[in-house]
PDB file of C-alpha atoms in Angstrom:
ATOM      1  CA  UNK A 260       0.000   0.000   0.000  1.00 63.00           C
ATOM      2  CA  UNK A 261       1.192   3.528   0.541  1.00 76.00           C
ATOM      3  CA  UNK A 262       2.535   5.404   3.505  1.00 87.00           C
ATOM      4  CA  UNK A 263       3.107   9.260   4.184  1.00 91.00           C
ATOM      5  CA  UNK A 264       7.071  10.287   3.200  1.00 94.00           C
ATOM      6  CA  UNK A 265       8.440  10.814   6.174  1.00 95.00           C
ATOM      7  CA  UNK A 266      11.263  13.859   5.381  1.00 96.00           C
ATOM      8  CA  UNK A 267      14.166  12.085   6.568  1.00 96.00           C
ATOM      9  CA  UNK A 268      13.495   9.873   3.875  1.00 96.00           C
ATOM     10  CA  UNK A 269      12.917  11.951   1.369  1.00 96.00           C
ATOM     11  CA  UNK A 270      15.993  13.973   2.157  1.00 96.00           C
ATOM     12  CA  UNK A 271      18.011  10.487   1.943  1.00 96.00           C
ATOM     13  CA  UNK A 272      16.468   9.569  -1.258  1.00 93.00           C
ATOM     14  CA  UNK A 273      17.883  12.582  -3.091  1.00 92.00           C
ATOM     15  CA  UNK A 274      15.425  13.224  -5.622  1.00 90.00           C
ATOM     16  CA  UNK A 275      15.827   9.087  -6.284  1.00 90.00           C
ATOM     17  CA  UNK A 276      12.612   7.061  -6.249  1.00 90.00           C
ATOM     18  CA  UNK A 277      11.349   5.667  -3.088  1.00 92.00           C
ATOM     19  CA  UNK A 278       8.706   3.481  -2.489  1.00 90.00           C
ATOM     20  CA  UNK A 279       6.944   2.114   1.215  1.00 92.00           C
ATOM     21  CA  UNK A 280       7.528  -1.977   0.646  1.00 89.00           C
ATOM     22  CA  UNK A 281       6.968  -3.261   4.582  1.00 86.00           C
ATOM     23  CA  UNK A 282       5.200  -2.721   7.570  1.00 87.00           C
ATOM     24  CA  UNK A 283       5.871  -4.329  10.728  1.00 82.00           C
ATOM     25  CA  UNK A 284       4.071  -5.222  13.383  1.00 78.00           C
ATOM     26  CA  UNK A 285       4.644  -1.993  15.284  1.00 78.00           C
ATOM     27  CA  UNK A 286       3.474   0.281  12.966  1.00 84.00           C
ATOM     28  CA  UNK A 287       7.107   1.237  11.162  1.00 90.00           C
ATOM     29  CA  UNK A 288       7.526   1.601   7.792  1.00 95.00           C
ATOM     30  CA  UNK A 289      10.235   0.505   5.611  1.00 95.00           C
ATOM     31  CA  UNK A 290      11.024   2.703   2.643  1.00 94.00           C
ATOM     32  CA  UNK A 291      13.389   1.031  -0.368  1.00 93.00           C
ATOM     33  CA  UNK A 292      15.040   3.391  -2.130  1.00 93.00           C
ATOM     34  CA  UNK A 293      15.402   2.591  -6.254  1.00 85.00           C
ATOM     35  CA  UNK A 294      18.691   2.116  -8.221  1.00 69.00           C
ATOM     36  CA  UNK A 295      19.769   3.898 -11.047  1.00 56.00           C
ATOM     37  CA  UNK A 296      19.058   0.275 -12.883  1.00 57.00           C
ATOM     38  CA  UNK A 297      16.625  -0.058 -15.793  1.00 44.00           C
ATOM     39  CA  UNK A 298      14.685  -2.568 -13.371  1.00 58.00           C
ATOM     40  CA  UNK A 299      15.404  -0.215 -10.513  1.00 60.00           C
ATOM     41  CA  UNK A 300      15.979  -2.716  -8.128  1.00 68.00           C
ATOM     42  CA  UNK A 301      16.301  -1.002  -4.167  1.00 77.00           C
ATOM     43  CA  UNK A 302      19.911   0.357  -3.261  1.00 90.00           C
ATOM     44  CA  UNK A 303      19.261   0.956  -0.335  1.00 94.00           C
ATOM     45  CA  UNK A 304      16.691   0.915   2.488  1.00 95.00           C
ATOM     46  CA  UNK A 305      15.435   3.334   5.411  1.00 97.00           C
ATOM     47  CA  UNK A 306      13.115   1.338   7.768  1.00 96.00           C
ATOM     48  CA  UNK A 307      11.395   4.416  10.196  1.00 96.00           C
ATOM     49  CA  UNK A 308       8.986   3.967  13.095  1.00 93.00           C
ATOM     50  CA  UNK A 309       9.214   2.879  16.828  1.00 90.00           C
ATOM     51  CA  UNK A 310      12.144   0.897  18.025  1.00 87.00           C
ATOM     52  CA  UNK A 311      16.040   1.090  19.223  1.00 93.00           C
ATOM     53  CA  UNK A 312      17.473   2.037  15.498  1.00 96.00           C
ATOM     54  CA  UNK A 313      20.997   2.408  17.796  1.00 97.00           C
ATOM     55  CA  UNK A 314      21.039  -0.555  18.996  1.00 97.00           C
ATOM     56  CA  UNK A 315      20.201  -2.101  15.667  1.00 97.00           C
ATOM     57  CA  UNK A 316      22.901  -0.301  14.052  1.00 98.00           C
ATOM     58  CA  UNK A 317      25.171  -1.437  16.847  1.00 98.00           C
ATOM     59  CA  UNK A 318      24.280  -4.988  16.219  1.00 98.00           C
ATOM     60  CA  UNK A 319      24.498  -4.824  12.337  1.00 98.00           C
ATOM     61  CA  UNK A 320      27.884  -2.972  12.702  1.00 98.00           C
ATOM     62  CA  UNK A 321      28.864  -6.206  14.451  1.00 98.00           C
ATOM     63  CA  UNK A 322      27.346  -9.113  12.685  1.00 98.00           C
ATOM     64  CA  UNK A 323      28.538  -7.833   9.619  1.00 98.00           C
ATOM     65  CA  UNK A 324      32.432  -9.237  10.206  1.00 97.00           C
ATOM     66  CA  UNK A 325      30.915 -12.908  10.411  1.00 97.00           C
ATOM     67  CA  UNK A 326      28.237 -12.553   7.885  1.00 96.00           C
ATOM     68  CA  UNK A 327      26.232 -11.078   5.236  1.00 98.00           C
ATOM     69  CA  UNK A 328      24.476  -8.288   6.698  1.00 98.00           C
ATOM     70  CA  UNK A 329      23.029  -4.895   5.977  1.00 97.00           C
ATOM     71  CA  UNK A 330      25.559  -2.215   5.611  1.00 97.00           C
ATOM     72  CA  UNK A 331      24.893   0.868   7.914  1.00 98.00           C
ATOM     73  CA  UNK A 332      24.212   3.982   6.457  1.00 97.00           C
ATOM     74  CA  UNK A 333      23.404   6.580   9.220  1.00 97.00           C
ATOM     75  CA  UNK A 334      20.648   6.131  11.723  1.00 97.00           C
ATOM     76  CA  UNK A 335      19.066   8.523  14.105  1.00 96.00           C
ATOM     77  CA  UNK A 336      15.884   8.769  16.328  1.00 94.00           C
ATOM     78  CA  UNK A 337      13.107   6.865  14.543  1.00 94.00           C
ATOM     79  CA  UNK A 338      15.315   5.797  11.249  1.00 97.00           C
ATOM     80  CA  UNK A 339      17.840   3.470  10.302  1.00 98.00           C
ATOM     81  CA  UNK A 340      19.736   3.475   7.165  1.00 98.00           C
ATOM     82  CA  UNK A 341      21.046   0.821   5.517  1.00 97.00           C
ATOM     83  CA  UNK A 342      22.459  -0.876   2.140  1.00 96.00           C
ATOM     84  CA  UNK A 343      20.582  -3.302   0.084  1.00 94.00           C
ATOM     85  CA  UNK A 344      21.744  -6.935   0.092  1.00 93.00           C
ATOM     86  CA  UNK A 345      21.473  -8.645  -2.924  1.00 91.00           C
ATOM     87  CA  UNK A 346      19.207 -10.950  -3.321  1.00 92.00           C
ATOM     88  CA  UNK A 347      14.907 -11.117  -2.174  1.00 93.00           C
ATOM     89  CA  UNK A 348      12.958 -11.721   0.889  1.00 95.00           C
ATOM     90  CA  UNK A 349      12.207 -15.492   1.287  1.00 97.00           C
ATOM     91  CA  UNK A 350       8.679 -13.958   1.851  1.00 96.00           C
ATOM     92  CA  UNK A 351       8.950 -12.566  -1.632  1.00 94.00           C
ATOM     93  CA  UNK A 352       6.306 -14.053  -4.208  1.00 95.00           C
ATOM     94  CA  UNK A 353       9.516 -15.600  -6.206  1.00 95.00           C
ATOM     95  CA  UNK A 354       9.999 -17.852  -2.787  1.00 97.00           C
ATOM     96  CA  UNK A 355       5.953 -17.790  -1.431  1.00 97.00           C
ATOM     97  CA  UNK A 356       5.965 -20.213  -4.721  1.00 97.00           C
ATOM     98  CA  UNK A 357       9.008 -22.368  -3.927  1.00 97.00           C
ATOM     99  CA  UNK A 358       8.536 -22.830  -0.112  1.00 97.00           C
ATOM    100  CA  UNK A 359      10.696 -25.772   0.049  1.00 97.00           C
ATOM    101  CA  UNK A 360      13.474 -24.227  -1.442  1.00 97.00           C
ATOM    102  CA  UNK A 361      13.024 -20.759   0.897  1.00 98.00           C
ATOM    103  CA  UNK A 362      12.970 -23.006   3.992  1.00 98.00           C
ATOM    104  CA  UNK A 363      16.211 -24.823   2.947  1.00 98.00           C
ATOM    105  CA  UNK A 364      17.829 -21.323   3.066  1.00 98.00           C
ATOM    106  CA  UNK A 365      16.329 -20.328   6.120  1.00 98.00           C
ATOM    107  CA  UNK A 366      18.062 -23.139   7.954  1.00 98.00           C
ATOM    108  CA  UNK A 367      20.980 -22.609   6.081  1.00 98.00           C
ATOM    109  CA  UNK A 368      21.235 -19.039   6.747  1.00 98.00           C
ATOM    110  CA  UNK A 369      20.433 -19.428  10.360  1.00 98.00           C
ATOM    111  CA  UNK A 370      23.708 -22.317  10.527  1.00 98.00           C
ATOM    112  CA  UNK A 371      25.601 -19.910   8.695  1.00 98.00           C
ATOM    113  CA  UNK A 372      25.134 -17.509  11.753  1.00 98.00           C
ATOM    114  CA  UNK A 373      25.127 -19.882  14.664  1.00 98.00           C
ATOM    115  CA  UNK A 374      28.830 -21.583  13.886  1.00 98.00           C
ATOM    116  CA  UNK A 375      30.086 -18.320  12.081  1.00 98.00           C
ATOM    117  CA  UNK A 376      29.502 -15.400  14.835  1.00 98.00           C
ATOM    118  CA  UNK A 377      31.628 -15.943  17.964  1.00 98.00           C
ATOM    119  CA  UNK A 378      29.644 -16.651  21.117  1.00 98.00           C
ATOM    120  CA  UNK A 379      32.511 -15.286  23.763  1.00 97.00           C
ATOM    121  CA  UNK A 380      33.135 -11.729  21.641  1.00 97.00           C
ATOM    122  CA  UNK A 381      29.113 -11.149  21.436  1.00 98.00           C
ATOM    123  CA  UNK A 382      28.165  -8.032  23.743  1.00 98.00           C
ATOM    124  CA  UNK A 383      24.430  -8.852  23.332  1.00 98.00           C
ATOM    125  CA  UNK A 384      22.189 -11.289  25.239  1.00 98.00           C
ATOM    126  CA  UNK A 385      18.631 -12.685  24.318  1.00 98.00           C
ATOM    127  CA  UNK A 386      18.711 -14.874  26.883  1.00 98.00           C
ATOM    128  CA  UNK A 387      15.408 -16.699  28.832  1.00 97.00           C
ATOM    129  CA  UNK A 388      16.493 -14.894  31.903  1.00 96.00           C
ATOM    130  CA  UNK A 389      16.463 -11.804  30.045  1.00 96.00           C
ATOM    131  CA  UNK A 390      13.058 -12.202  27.774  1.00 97.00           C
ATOM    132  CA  UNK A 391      11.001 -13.359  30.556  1.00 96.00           C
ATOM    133  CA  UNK A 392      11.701  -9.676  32.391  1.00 94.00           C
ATOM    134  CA  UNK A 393       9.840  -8.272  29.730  1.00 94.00           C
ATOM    135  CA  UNK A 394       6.883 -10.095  29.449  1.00 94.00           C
ATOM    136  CA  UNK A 395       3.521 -10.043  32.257  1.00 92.00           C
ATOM    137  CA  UNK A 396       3.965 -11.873  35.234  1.00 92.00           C
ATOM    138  CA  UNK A 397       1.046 -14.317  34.594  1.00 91.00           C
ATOM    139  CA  UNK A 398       2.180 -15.043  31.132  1.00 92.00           C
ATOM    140  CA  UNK A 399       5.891 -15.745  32.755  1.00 91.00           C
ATOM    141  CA  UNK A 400       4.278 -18.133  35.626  1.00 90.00           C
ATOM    142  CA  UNK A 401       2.234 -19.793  32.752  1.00 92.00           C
ATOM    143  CA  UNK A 402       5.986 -21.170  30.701  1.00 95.00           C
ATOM    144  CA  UNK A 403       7.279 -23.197  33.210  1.00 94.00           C
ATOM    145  CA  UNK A 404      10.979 -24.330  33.580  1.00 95.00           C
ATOM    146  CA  UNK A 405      13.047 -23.270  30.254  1.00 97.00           C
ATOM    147  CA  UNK A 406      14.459 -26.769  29.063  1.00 98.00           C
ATOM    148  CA  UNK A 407      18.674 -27.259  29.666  1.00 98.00           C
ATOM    149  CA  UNK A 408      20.364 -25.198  26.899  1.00 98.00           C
ATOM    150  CA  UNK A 409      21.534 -27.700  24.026  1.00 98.00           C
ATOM    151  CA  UNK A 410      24.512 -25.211  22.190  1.00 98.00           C
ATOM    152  CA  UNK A 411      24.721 -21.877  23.407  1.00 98.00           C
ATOM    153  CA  UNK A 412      25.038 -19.120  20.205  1.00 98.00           C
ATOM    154  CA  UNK A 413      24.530 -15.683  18.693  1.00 98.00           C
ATOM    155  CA  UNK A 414      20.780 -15.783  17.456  1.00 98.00           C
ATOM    156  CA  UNK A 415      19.177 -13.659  15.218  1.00 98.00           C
ATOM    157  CA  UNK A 416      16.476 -13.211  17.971  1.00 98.00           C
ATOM    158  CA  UNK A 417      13.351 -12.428  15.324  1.00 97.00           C
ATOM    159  CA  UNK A 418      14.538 -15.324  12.849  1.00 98.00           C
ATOM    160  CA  UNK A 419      10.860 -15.181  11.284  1.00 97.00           C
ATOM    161  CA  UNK A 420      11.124 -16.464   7.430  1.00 97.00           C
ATOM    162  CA  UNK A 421      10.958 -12.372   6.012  1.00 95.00           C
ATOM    163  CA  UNK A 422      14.294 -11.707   7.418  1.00 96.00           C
ATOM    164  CA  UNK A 423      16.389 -14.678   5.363  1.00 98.00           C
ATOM    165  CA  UNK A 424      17.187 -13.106   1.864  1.00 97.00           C
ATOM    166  CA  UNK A 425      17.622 -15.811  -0.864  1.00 97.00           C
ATOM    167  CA  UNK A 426      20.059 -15.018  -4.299  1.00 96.00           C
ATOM    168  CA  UNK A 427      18.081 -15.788  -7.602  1.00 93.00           C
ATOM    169  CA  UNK A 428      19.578 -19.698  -7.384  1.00 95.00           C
ATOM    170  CA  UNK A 429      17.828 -19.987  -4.549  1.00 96.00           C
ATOM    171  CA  UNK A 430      20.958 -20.011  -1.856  1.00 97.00           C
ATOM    172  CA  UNK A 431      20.958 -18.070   1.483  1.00 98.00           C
ATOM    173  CA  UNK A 432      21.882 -14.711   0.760  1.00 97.00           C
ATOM    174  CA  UNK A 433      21.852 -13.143   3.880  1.00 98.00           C
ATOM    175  CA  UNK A 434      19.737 -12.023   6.877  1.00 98.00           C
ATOM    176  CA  UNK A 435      18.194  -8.239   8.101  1.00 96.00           C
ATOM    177  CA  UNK A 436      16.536  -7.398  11.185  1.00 95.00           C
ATOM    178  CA  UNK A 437      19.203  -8.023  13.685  1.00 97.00           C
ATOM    179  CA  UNK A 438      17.285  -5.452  16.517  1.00 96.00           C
ATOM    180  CA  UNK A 439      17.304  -8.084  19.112  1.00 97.00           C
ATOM    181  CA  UNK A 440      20.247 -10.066  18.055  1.00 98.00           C
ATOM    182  CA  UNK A 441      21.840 -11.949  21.072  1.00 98.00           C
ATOM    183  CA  UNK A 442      23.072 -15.015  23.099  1.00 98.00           C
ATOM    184  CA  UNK A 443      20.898 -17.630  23.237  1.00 98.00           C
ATOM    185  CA  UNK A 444      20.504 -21.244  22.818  1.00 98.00           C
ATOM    186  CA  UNK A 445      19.821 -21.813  19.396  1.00 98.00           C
ATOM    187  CA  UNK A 446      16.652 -23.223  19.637  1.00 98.00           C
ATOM    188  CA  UNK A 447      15.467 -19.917  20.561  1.00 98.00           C
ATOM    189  CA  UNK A 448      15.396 -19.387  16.918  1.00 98.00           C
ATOM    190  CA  UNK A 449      14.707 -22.243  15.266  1.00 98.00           C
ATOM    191  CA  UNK A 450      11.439 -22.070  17.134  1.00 98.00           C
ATOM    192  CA  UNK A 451      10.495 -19.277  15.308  1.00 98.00           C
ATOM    193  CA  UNK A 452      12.089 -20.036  12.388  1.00 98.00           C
ATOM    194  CA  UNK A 453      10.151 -23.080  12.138  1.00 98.00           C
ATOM    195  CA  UNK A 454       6.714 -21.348  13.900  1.00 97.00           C
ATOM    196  CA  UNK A 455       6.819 -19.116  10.932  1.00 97.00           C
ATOM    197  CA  UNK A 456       6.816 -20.975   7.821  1.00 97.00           C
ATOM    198  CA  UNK A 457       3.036 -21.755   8.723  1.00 95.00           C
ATOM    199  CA  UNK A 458       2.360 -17.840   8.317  1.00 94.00           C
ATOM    200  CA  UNK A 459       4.222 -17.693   5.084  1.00 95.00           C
ATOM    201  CA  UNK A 460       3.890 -20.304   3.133  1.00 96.00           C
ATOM    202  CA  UNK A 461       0.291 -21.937   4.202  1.00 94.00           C
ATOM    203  CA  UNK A 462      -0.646 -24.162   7.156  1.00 91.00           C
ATOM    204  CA  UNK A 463      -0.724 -27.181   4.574  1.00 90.00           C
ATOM    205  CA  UNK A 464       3.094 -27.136   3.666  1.00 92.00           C
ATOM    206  CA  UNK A 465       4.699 -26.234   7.301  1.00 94.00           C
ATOM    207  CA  UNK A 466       5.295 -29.950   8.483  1.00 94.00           C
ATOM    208  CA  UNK A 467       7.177 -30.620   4.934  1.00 96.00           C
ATOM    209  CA  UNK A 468       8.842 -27.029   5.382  1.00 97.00           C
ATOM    210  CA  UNK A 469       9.593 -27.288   9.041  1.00 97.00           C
ATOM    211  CA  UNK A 470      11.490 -31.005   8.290  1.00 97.00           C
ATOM    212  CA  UNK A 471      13.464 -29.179   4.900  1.00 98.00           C
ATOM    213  CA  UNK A 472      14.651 -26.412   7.388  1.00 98.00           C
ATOM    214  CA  UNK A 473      15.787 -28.334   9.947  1.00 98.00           C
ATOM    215  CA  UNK A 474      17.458 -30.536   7.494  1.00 98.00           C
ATOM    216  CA  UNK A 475      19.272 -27.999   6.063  1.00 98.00           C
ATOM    217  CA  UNK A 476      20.396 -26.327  10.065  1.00 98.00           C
ATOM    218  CA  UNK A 477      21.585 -30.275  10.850  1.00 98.00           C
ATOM    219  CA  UNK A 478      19.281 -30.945  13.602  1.00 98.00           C
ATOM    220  CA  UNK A 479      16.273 -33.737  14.079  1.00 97.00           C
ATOM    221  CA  UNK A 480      13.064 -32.126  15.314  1.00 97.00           C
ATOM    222  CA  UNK A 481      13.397 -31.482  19.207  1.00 98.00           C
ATOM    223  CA  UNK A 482       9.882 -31.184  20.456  1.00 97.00           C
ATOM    224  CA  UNK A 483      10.037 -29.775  24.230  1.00 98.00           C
ATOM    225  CA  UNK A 484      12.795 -27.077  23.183  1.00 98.00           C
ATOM    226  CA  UNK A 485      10.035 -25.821  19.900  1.00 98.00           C
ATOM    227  CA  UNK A 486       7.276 -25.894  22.111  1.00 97.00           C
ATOM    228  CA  UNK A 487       8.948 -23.914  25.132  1.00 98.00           C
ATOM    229  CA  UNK A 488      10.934 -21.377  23.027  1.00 98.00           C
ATOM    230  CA  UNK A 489       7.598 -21.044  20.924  1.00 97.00           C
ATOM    231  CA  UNK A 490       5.774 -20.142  24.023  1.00 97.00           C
ATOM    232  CA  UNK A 491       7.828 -17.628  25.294  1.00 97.00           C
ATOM    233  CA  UNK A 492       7.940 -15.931  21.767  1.00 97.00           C
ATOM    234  CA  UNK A 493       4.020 -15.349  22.076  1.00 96.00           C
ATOM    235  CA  UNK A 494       3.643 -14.524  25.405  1.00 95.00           C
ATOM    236  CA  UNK A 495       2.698 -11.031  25.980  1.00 91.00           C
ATOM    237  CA  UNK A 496       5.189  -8.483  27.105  1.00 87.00           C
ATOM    238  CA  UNK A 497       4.716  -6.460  30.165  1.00 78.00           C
ATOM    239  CA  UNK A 498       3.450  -2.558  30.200  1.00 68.00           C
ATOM    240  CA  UNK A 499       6.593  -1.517  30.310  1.00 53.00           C
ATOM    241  CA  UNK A 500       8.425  -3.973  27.847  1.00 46.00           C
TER     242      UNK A 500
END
C-alpha cells in the first residue's frame, strides 16, 4: 500500500525514487530506495517507526564481520539506514511459490550464523532470563521451567522467514533485522524459524517445510525445546516492555 514520506526519507532519497515496501508489526515503515538500474531494483533501504534504530545499528555494525548483513548507512531517532543486500525476501512471491526451497535457506542461513559469529566476543544477550523480564507476570508463571540449553550461540532473535534473503539460485543470501540479536541457545530461533513458515507459506506445507529447514540447520526435530521457546515468543510483554 502507501505510507506518508516521512522527510528524513525523502531527504536520503535525493530526488531518487522511493517506495513504502513493509510494515511491521509496530506500525514502522520501511522505505526502499530505487537504483539507477533499468529494473530499478532497491539500493538501499530506510526502515522508520518505533524501536532502538541504535542498537540495531550497533548490532548490524557487528554481525557484519561474520556474515552477510546490511551495511549501515546513518541512523538517528526513529530511522535506520542501511544498504541493500542482494538478493529477495524469502517472503517474496519468487519464494511464497518455492517454499521448500526458501525453507532450505532459512536453515541454512540461520547455521551460517550460529557456527560463524563468535559466542565469547558477542556483547548482546537474548537470553530466557532476560526475555522473561519483559513479558507479564502471569504469562511468565504460565511457561514453566526453560528446558537445559543444548549449544549456546549468537541468534538472530526475530529469525521469522521475512528476514532470510535468498540469491536468484535460490541459496541463502543473507539475513536483516538483527534489533534483538543476542546469546541464546539456538533453539530460541529455530522455534520461530520453524513457527513461521506456517504464516508464510500456508498451514498445509509447514510440516514438509519445518522437516526441509531443519534438514538444512543439521538438527532432528526437538519437540520440548520448539514448544517452550515457541511459548515464550508469544507470550505477551509487560506494560513496560
Amino acid at each position: 500500500g502507501t505510507a506518508p514520506l516521512p522527510p528524513v526519507v525523502a531527504r536520503l532519497a535525493g530526488g531518487r525514487v522511493v517506495r513504502a515496501v513493509w510494515r511491521n508489526d509496530l506500525g514502522g515503515v520501511t522505505f526502499a530506495i530505487g537504483g539507477p538500474d533499468a529494473g530499478g531494483r532497491p539500493v538501499e533501504f530506510v526502515k522508520t517507526g518505533p524501536g532502538d534504530h541504535a542498537a540495531e545499528a550497533a548490532r548490524l555494525d557487528w554481525a557484519g564481520r561474520y556474515l552477510a548483513v546490511p551495511r549501515v548507512l546513518g541512523f538517528g531517532p526513529g530511522w535506520l539506514h542501511t544498504a541493500a543486500l542482494p538478493g529477495r525476501s524469502a517472503v517474496d512471491p519468487r519464494w511464497v511459490a518455492d517454499p521448500v526451497r526458501a525453507a532450505r535457506a532459512i536453515g541454512t542461513g540461520l547455521r551460517v550464523l550460529h557456527d560463524n559469529a563468535p559466542v565469547g566476543d558477542c556483547p548482546f544477550d537474548w537470553s530466557v532470563r532476560t526475555r522473561l523480564a519483559g513479558i507479564r507476570p502471569a504469562a511468565r508463571a504460565g511457561l514453566g521451567a526453560a528446558p537445559a540449553v543444548d549449544r549456546l550461540v549468537v541468534c538472530h532473535g526475530d529469525a521469522c522467514a521475512p528476514n532470510t534473503v535468498i540469491d536468484a539460485d535460490g541459496r541463502f543470501a543473507g539475513l536483516v533485522d538483527l534489533g534483538a540479536l543476542g546469546v541464546a541457545d539456538r533453539w530460541a530461533d529455530l522455534a520461530v524459524a520453524t513457527l513461521s513458515l506456517g504464516w508464510n507459506y500456508g498451514e498445509q506445507r509447514k510440516e514438509e517445510c519445518e522437516g526441509e529447514l531443519l534438514g538444512a540447520y543439521g538438527l532432528q526435530p526437538d519437540a520440548i525445546r520448539l514448544d517452550y521457546y515457541r511459548r515464550l515468543w508469544e507470550a505477551p510483554e509487560s506494560d513496560s516492555g
